[in-house]
Coordinates of C-alpha atoms and ligand atoms in Angstrom, one line a residue:
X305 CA -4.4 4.6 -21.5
X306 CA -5.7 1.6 -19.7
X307 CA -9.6 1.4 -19.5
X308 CA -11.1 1.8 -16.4
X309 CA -14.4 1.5 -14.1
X310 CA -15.1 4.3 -11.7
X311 CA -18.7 4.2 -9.5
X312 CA -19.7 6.0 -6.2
X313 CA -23.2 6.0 -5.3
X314 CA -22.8 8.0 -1.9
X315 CA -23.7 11.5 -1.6
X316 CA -21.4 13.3 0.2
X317 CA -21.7 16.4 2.4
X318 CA -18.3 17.5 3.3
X319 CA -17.6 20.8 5.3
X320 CA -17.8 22.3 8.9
X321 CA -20.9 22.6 10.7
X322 CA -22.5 20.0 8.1
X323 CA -23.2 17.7 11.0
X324 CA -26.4 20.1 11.2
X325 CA -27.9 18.8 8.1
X326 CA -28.3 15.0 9.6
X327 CA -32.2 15.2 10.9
X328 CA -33.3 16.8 7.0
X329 CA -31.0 14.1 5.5
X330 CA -32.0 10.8 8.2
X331 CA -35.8 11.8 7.7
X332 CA -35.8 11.9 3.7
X333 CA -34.9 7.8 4.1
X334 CA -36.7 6.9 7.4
X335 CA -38.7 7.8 10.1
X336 CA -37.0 5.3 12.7
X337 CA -34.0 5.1 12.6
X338 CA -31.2 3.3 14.7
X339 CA -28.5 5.7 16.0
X340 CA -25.1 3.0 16.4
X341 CA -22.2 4.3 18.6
X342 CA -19.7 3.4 20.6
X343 CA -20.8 3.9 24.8
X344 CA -21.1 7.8 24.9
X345 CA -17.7 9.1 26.4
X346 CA -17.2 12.8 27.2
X347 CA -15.3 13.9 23.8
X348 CA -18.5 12.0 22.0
X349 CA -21.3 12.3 24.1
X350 CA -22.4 15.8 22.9
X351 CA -22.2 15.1 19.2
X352 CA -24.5 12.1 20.1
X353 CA -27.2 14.3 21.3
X354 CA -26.9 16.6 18.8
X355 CA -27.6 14.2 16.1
X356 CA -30.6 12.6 18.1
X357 CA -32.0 16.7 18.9
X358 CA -31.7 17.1 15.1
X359 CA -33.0 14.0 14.2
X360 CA -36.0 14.4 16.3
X361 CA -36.6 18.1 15.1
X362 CA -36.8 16.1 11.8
X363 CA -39.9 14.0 12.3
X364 CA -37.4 11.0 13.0
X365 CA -37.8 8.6 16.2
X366 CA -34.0 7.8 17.2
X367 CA -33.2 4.4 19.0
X368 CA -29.7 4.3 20.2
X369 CA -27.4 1.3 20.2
X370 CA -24.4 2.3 21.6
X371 CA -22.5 -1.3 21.8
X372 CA -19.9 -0.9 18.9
X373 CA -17.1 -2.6 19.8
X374 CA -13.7 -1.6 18.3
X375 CA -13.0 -4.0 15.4
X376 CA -16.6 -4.8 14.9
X377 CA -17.4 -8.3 16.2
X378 CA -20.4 -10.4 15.0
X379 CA -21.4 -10.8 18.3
X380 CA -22.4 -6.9 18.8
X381 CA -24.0 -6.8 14.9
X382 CA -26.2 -9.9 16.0
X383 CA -27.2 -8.1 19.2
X384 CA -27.8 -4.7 17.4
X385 CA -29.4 -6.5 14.8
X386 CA -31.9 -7.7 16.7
X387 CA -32.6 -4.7 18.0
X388 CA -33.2 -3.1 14.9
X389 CA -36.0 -5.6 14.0
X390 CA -37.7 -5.5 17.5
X391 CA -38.3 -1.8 16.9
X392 CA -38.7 -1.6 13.0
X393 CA -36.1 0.4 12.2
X394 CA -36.5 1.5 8.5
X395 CA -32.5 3.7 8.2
X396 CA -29.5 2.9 10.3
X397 CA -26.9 6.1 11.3
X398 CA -23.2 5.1 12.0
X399 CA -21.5 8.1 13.8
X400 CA -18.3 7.7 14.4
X401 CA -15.1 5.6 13.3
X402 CA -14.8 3.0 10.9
X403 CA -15.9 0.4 14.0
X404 CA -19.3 2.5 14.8
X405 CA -19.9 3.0 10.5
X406 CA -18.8 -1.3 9.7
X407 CA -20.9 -2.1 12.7
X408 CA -24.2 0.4 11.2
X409 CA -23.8 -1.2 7.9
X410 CA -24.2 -5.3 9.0
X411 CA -27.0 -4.3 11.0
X412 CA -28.7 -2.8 7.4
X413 CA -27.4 -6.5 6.1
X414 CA -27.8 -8.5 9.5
X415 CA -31.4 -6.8 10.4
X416 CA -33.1 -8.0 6.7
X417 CA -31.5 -11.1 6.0
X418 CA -31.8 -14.8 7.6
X419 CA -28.7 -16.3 9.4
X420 CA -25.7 -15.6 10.7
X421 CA -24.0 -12.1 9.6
X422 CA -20.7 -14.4 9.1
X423 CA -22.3 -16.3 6.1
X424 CA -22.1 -13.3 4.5
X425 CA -18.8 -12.8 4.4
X426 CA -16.8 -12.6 1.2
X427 CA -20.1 -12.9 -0.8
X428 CA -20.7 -16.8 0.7
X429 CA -24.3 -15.8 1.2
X430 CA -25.6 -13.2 -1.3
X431 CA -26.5 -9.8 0.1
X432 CA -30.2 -8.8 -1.7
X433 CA -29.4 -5.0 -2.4
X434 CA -33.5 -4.2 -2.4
X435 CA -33.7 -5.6 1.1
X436 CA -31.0 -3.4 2.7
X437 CA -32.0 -0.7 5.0
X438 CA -30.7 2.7 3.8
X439 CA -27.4 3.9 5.8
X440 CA -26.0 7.1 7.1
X441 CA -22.9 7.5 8.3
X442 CA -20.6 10.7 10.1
X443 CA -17.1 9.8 10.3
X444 CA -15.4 10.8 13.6
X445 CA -12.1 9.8 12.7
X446 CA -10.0 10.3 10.0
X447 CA -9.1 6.5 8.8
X448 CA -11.0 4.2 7.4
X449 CA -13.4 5.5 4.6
X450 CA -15.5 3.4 6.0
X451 CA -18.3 6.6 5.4
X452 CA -18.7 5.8 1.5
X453 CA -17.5 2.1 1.0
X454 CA -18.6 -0.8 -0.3
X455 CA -17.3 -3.4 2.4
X456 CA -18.0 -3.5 6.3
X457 CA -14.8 -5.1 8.1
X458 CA -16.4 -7.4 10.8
X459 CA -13.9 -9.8 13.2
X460 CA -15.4 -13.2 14.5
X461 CA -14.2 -13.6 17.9
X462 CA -14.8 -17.0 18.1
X463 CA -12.9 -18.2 15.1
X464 CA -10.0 -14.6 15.7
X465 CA -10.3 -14.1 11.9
X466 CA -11.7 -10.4 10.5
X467 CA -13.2 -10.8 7.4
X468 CA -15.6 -8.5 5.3
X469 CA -18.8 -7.8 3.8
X470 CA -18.8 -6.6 0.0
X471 CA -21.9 -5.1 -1.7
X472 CA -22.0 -2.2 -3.4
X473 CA -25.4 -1.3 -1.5
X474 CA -23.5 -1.4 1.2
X475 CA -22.1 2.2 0.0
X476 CA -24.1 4.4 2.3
X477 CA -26.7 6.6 1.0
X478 CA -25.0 10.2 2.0
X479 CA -22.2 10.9 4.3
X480 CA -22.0 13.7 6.5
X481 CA -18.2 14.2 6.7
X482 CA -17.6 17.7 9.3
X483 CA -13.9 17.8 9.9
X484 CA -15.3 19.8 13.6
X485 CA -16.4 15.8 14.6
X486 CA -13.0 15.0 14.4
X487 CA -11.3 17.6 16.5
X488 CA -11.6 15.7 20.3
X489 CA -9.4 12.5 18.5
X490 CA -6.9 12.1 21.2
X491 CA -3.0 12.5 19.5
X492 CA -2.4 8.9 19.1
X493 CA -5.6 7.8 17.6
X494 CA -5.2 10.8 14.7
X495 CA -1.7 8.9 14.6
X496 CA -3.1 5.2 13.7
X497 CA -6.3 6.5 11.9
X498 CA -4.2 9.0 10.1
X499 CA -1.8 6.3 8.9
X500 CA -4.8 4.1 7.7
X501 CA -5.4 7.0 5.2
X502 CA -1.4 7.0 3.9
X503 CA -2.0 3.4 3.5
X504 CA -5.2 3.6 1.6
X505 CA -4.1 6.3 -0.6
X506 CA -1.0 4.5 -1.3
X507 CA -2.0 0.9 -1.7
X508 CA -4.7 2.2 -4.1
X509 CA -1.8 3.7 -6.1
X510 CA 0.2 0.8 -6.2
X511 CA -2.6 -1.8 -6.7
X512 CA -1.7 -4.0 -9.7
X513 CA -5.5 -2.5 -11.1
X514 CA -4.9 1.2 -10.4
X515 CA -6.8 3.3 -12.8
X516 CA -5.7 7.1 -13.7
X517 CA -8.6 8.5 -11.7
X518 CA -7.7 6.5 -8.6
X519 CA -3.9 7.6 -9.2
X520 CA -4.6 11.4 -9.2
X521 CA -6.8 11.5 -6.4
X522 CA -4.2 9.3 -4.3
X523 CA -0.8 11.2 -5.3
X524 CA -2.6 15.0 -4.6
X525 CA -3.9 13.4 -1.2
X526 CA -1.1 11.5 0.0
X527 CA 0.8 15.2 -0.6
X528 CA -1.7 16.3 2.0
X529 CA -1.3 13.6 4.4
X530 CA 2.6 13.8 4.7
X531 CA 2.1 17.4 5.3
X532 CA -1.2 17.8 7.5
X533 CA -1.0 14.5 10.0
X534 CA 2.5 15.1 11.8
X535 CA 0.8 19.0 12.5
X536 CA -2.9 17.6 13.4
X537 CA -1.1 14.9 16.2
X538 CA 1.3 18.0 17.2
X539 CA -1.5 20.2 17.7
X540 CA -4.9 18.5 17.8
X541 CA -6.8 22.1 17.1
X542 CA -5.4 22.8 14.4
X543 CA -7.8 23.2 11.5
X544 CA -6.4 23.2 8.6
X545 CA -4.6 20.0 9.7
X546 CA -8.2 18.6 10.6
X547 CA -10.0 19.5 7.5
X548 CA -7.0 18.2 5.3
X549 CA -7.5 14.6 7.1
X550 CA -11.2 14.3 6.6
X551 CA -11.0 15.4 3.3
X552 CA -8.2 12.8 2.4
X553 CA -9.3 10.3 4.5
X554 CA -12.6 10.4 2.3
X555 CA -10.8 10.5 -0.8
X556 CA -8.9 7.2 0.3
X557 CA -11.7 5.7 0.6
X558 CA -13.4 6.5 -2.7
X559 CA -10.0 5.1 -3.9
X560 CA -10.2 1.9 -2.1
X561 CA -13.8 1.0 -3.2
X562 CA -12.8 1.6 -6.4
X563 CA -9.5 -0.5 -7.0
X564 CA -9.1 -2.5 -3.4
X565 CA -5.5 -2.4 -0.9
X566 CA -3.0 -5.1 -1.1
X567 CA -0.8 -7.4 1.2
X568 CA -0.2 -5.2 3.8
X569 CA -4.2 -4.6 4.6
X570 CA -4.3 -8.5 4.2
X571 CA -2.0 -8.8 6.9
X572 CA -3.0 -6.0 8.7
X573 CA -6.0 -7.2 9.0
X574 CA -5.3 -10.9 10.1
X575 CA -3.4 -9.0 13.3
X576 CA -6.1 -7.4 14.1
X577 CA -8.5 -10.7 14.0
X578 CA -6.1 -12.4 16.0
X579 CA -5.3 -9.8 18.4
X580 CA -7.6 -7.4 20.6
X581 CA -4.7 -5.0 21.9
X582 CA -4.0 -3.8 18.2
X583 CA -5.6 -1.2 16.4
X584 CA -5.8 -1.2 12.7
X585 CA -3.5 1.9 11.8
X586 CA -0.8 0.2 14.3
X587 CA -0.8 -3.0 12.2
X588 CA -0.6 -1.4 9.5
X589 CA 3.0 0.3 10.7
X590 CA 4.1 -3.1 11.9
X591 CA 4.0 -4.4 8.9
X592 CA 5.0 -1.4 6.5
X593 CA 8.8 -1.8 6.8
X594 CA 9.4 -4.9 5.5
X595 CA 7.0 -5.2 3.1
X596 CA 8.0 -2.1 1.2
X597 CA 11.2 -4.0 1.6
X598 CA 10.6 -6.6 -0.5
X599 CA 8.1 -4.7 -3.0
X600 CA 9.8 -1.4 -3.7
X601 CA 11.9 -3.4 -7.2
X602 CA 8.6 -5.0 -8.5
X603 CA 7.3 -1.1 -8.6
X604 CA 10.0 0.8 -8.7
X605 CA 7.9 3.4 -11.1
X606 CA 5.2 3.9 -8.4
X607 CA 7.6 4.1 -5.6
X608 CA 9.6 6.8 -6.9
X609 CA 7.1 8.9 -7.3
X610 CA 5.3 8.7 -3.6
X611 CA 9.6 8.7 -2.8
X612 CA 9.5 11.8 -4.9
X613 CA 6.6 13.3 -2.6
X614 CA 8.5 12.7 0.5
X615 CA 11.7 14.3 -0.8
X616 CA 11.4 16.1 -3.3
X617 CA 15.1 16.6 -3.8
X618 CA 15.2 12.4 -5.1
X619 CA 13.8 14.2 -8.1
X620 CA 17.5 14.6 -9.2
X621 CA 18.2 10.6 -8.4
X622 CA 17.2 7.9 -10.9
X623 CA 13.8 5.9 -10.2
X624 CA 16.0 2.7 -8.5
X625 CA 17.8 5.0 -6.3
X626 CA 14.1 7.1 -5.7
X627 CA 12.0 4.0 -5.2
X628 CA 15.0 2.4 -2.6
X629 CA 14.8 5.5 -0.8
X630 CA 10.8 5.9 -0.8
X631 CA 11.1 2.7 1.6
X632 CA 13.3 4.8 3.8
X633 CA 11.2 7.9 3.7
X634 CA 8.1 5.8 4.7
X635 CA 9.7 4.3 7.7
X636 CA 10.9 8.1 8.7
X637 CA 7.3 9.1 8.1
X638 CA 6.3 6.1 10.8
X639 CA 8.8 7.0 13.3
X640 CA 7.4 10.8 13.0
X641 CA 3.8 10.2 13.8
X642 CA 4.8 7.7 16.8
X643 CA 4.0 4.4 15.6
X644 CA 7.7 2.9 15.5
X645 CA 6.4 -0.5 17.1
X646 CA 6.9 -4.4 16.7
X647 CA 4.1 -7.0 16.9
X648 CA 6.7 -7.9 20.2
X649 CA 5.9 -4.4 21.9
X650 CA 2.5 -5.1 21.3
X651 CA 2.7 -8.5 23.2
X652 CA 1.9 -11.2 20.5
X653 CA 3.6 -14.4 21.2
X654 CA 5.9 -15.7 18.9
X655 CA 3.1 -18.9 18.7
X656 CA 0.4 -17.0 17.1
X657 CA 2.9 -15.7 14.2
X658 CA 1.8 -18.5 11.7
X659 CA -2.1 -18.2 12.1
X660 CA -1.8 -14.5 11.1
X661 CA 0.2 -15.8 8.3
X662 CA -2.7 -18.5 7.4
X663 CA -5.7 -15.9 7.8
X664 CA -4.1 -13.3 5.6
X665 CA -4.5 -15.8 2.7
X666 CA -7.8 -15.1 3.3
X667 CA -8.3 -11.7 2.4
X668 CA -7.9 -11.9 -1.5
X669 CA -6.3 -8.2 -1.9
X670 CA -2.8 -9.7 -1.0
X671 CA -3.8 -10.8 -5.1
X672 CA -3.7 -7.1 -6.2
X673 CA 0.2 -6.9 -4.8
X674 CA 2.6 -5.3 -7.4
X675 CA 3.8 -8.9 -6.4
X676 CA 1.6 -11.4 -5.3
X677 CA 3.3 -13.6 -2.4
X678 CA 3.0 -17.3 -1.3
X679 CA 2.1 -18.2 2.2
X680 CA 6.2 -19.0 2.9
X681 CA 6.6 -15.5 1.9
X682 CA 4.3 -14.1 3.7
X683 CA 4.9 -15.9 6.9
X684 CA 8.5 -14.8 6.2
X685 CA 7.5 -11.1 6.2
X686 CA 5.6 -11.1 9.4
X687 CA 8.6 -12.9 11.1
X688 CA 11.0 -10.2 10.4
X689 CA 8.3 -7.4 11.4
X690 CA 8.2 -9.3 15.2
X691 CA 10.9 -7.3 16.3
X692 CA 12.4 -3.3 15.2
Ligands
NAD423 P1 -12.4 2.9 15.8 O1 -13.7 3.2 15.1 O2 -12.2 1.6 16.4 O3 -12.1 4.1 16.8 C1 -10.9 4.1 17.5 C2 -11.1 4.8 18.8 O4 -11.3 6.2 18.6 C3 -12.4 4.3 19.6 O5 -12.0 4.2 21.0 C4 -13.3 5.5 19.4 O6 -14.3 5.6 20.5 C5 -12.4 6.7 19.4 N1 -13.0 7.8 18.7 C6 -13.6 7.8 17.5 N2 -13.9 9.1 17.1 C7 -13.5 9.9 18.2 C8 -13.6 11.3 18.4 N3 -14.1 12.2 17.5 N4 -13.0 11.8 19.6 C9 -12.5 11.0 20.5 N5 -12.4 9.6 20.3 C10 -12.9 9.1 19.1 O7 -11.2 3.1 14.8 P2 -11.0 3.3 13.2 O8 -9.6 3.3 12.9 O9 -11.8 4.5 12.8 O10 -11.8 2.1 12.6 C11 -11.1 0.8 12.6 C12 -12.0 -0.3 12.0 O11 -12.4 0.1 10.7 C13 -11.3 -1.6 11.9 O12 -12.1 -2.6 12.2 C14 -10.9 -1.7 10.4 O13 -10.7 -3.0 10.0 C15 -12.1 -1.0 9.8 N6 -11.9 -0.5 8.4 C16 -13.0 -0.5 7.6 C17 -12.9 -0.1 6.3 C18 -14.1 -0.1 5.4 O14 -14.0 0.3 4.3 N7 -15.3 -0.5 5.9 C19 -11.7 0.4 5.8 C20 -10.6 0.4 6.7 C21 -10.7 -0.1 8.0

């Protein structure tokens, strides 16, 4: 058996009705802290005030800043920032997706350290893990496993490139993950966010450093994801369905921070820096087709086995005819939750094609693809994903 690392400093509180626990929680790491949301909306607004009631039942003074923008941008974490050191903030508390949780945890870099947040990108600047402000995060969707990992996505608008922040202090100090904060997610949203967790689970099991403890947890959990999303967008109540895709979407991210995602997050995520209509579970399923295209004979192995979780009649086939037909499966799979769409439906112009190309270079997990692509390959991949 290979040798392996495995490390996860967060403590996490998963269940319903945990939400309850954030004032004891927030006021064992701060007494001011800075609450960081996105404008309170009606589905949101009441989980807001419940964390600042309980926070303030806890001895903890609550400032809100409620500019998250979706796909973090530098220009809100320098603003919040700010505001963090203007009122000595000593804990920051993301609630809600992975937007609200990257933007929470570059304020805990951005509020303690000199410069520009973007020097810190991709360990250019070095983040000083004893300066950091603690973090607390409550996922609201269930995507990103942004709650318990070590990076914080952030997007520069100037430059359209997304890029991230990689520490392991920036692993939050406990997560409150309550599948009931999840329940308002409109259909479509459970959709995208949900498919961010296949793809996390997934790309964690294919990853050319996949460990055995990683594996387990990303077969068992992508099981639950092919059963529970199609029945949580169906039927946004459901909870079973709900408590399967916090759970998971967790999990995916424990296996993320552990071993990393591959080409289609660094592409994925160069769409979303160069577009603002996109979100990131909707590049994702732009880009899935035709990559597992080109990858499924450089792991056929891996491939039959998440075919093999699809269907489980290609039990009977061999691992080449499994692995062809786990490509198939996952585009079936796409079409089912709604997100059959080009990067032509979602209005990019054919001239901004190459730049995504350039910028996905710059996300080094397209390195821990089963096989790793050159920029003519890559560009090639995202041309054939501009139409269906
Ligand atoms: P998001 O945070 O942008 O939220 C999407 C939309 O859902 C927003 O309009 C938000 O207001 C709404 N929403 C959130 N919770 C809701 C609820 N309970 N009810 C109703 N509406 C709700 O989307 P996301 O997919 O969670 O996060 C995407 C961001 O996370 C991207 O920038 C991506 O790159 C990043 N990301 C980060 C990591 C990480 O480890 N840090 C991992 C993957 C992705």
């Amino acid at each position: 058996m290979k040798n392996f690392n495995y490390y996860l400093p967060t403590s996490i509180r998963y269940g319903w009705g945990r939400v309850n626990e954030i004032g004891k929680v927030t006021s064992r790491l701060g007494k001011k802290c800075l609450l960081v949301t996105v404008k309170p909306f009606p589905a949101m607004k009441p989980l807001f005030e419940k964390v600042i009631t309980l926070c303030n039942e806890a001895g903890v003074e609550v400032i809100h800043f409620d500019g998250v923008i979706p796909n973090t941008t530098t220009d809100s974490i320098n603003l919040a920032s700010e505001m963090a050191i203007k009122n000595n903030i000593d804990v920051v508390l993301g609630v809600g997706g992975g937007s609200s949780i990257d933007t929470a945890k570059s304020i805990a870099v951005g509020a303690t350290h000199e410069g520009d947040i973007w020097d810190y990108r991709l360990k250019q600047k070095r983040i000083n893990s004893k300066k950091l402000l603690p973090i607390v995060t409550i996922p609201t969707t269930s995507g990103t496993g942004a709650e318990i990992t070590s990076v914080a996505v952030i997007k520069n608008p100037k430059e359209k490139l997304k890029s991230v922040l990689a520490d392991w202090s920036l692993c939050p100090k406990v997560s409150i993950v309550d599948p009931e904060t999840t329940m308002t997610v409109p259909s479509y949203i459970t959709a995208s966010t949900g498919f961010d967790v296949f793809c996390h689970l997934f790309e964690s099991y294919l990853n050319k450093f996949s460990t055995y403890i990683v594996d387990l947890i990303a077969l068992d959990s992508i099981k639950m994801v092919i059963k529970h999303l199609p029945i949580a967008i169906e039927d946004s109540s459901n909870k079973e369905a709900r408590e399967a895709l916090s759970m998971t979407s967790t999990f995916g991210g424990i296996c993320i921070t552990n071993v990393g995602t591959t080409l289609f997050h660094a592409i994925g995520m160069s769409i979303g820096g160069n577009t603002s209509n996109i979100m990131h579970g909707e590049a994702l399923a732009i880009m899935y087709p035709e990559i597992n295209r080109w990858t499924w004979k450089h792991a056929a192995q891996k491939y039959a086995t998440v075919g093999r979780l699809f269907n489980p009649n290609l039990i009977n086939e061999s691992d080449v005819v499994a692995a062809e037909q786990a490509c198939i499966e996952i585009e079936k799979f796409i079409k089912k939750i709604g997100l059959w769409i080009s990067l032509e439906d979602k209005n990019v112009s054919e001239g901004d094609l190459k730049k995504i190309g350039d910028d996905a270079l710059e996300i080094p997990n397209y390195k821990f693809h089963p096989k790793v692509p050159n920029l003519e390959e890559i560009n090639n991949l995202i041309r054939r994903s501009y139409k269906n």
